[in-house]
PDB file of C-alpha atoms in Angstrom:
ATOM      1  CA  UNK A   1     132.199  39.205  23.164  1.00 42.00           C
ATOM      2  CA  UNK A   2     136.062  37.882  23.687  1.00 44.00           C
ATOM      3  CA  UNK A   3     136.504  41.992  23.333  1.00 49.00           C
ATOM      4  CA  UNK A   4     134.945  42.554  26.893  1.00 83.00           C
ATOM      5  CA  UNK A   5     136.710  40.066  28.466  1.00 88.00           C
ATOM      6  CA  UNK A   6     139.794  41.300  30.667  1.00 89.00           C
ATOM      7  CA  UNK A   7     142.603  39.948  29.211  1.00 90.00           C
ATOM      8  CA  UNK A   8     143.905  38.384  32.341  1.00 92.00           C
ATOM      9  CA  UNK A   9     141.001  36.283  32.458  1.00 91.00           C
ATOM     10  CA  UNK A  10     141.301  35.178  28.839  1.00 91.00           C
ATOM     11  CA  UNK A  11     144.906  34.428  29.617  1.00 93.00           C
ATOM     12  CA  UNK A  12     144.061  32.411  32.403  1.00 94.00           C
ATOM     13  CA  UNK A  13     141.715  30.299  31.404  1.00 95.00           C
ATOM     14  CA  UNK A  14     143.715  29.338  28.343  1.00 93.00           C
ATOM     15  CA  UNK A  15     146.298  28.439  30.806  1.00 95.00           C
ATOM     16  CA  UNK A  16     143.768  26.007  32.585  1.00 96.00           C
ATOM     17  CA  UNK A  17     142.798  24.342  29.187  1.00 96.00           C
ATOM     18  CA  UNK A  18     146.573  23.628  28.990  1.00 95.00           C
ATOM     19  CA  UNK A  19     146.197  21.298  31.641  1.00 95.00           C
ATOM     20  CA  UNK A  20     144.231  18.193  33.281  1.00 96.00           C
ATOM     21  CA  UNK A  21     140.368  18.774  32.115  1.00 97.00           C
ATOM     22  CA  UNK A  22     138.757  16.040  34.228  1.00 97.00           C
ATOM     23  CA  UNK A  23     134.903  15.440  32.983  1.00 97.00           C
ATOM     24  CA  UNK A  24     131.597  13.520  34.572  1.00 96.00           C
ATOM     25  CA  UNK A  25     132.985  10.046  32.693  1.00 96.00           C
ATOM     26  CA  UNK A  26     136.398  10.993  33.276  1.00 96.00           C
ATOM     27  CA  UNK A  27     137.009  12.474  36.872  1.00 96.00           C
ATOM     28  CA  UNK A  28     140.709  10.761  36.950  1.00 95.00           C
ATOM     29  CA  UNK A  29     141.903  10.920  40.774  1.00 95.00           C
ATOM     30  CA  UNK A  30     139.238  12.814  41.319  1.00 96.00           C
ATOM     31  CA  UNK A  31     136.648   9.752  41.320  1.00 96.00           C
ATOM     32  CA  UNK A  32     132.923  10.617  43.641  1.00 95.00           C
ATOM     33  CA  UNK A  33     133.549  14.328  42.521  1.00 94.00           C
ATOM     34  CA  UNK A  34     131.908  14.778  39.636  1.00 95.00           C
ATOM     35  CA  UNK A  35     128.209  15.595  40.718  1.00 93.00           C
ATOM     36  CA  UNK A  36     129.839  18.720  42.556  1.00 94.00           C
ATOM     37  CA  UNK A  37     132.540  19.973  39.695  1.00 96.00           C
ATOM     38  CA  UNK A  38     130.925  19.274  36.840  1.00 97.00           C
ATOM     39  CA  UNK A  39     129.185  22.045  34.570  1.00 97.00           C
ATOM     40  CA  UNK A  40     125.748  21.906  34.115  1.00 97.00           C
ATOM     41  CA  UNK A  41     124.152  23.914  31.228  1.00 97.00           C
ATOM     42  CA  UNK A  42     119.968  25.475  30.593  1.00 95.00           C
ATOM     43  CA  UNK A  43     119.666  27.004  27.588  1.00 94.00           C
ATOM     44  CA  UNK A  44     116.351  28.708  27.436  1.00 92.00           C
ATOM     45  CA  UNK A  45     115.362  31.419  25.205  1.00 87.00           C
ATOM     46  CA  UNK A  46     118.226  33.373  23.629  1.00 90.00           C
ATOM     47  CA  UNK A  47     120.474  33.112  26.794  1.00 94.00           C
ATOM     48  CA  UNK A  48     122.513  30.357  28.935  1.00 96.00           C
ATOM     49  CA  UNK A  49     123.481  29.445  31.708  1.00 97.00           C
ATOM     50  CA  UNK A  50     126.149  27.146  33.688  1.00 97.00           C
ATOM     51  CA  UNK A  51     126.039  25.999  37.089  1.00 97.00           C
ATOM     52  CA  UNK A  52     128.316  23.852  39.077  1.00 96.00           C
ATOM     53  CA  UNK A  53     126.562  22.773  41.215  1.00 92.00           C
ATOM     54  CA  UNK A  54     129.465  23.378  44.263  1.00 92.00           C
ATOM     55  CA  UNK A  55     129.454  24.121  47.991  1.00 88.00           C
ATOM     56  CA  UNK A  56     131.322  27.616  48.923  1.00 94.00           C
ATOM     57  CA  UNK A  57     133.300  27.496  51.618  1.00 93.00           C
ATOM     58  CA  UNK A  58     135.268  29.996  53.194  1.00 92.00           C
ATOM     59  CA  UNK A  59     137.633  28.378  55.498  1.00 87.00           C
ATOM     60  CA  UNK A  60     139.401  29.173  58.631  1.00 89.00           C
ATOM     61  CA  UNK A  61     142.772  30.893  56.499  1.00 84.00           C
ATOM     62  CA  UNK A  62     142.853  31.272  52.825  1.00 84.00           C
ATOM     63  CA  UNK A  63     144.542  27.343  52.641  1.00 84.00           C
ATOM     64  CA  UNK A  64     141.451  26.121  54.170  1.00 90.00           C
ATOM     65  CA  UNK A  65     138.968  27.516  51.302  1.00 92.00           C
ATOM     66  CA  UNK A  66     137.367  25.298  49.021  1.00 94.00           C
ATOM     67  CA  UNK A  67     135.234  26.749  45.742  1.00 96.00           C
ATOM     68  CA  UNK A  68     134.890  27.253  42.304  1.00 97.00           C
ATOM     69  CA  UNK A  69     137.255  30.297  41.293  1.00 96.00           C
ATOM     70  CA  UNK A  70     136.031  30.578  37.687  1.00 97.00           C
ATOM     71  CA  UNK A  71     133.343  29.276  35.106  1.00 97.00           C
ATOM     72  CA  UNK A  72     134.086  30.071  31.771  1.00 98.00           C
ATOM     73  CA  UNK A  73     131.927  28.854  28.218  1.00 97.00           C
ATOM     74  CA  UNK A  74     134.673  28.671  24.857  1.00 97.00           C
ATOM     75  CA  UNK A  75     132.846  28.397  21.735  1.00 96.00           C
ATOM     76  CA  UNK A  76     133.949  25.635  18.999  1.00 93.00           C
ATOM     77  CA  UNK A  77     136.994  27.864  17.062  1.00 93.00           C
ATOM     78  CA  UNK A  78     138.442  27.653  20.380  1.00 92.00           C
ATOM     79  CA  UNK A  79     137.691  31.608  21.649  1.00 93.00           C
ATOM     80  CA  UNK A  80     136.554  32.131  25.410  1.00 95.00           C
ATOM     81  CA  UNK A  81     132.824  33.136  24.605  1.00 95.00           C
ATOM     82  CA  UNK A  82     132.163  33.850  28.783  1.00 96.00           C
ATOM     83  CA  UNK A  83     133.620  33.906  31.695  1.00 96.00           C
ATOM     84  CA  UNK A  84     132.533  34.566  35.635  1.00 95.00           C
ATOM     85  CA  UNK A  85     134.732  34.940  38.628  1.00 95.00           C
ATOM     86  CA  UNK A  86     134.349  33.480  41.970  1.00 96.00           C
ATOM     87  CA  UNK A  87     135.255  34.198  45.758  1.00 94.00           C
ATOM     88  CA  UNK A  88     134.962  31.904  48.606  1.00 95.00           C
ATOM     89  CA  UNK A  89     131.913  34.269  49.973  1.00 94.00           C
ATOM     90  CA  UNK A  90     129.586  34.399  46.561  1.00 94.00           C
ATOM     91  CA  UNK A  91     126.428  32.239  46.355  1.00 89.00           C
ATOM     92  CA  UNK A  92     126.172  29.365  43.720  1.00 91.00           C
ATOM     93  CA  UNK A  93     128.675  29.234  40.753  1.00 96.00           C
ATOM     94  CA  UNK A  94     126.751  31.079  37.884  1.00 96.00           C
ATOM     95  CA  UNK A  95     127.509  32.239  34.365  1.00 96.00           C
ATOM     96  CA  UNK A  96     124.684  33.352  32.570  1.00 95.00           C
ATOM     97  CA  UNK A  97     125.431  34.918  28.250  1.00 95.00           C
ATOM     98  CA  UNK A  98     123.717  35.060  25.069  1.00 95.00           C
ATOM     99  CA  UNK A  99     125.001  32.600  22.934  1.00 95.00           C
ATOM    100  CA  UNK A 100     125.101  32.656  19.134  1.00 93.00           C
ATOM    101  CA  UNK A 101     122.103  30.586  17.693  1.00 91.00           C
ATOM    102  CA  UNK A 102     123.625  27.679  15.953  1.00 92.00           C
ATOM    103  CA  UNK A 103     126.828  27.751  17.866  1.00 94.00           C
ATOM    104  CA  UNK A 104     128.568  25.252  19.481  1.00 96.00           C
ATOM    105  CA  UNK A 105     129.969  25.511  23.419  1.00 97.00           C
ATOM    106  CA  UNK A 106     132.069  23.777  26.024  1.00 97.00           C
ATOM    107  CA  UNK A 107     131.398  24.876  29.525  1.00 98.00           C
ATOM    108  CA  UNK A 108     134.384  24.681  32.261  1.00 98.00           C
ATOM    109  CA  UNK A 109     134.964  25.133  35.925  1.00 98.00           C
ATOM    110  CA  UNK A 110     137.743  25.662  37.836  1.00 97.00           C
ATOM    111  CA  UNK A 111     137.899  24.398  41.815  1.00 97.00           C
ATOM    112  CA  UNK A 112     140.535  25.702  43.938  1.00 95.00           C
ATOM    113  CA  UNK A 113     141.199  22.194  45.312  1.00 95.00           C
ATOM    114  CA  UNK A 114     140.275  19.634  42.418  1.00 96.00           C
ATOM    115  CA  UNK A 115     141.324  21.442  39.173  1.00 97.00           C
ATOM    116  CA  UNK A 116     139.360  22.038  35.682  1.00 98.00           C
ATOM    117  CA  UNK A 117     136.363  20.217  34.943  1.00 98.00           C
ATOM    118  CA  UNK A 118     134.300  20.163  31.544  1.00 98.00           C
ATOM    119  CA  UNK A 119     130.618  19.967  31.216  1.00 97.00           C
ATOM    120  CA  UNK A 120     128.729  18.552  28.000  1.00 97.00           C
ATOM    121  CA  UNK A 121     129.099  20.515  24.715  1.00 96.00           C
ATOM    122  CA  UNK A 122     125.719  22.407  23.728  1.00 95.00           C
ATOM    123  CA  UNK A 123     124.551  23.811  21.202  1.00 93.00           C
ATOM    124  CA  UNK A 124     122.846  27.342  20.876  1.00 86.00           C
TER     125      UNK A 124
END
């Protein structure tokens, strides 16, 4: 699936992963943000899907916006299995795919303001 991913996107979010990852028992600075930044993952059927669970705001000047710019799901050899884009304007962070059966997957999302945060791994 990697394939039909723009490789801008795949570059970016490998960038992210180079950084801080902060997670619901690790939010670092970031401590009384999880509920809002971290991933959440159904997995129902043959597909996925990953929520954060984050407010969209689109403030006064581009400075002022606060939202998730990106979810994105990489699979257990480390390849970006997913990925969904964000604006300040769209509804509710969402990212739904097919996963492999068997497979294992970390979900991620990426706030403007608070950085890269990791959901629980799941498995397909």
């Amino acid at each position: 699936m990697a394939g039909e991913i723009p490789q801008a996107w795949q570059d970016r979010a490998k960038e992210l992963l180079g950084g801080e990852v902060f997670t619901m028992d690790a939010p670092g600075k970031w401590e009384g943000k999880q509920k809002g930044h971290t991933p959440v993952v159904a997995v129902e059927g043959g597909s996925a899907t990953v929520k954060v669970p984050h407010v969209m705001k689109k403030g006064e000047t581009d400075d002022d916006d606060h939202f998730i710019e990106m979810v994105f799901v990489m699979d257990s050899e480390g390849n970006l299995a997913a990925v969904a884009k964000f604006t300040p304007t769209d509804a509710e962070p969402t990212l739904a795919f097919t996963p492999v059966e068997g497979k294992t997957y970390q979900p991620y999302g990426f706030c403007n303001l608070h950085g890269l945060w990791r959901g629980s791994d799941f498995t397909a």
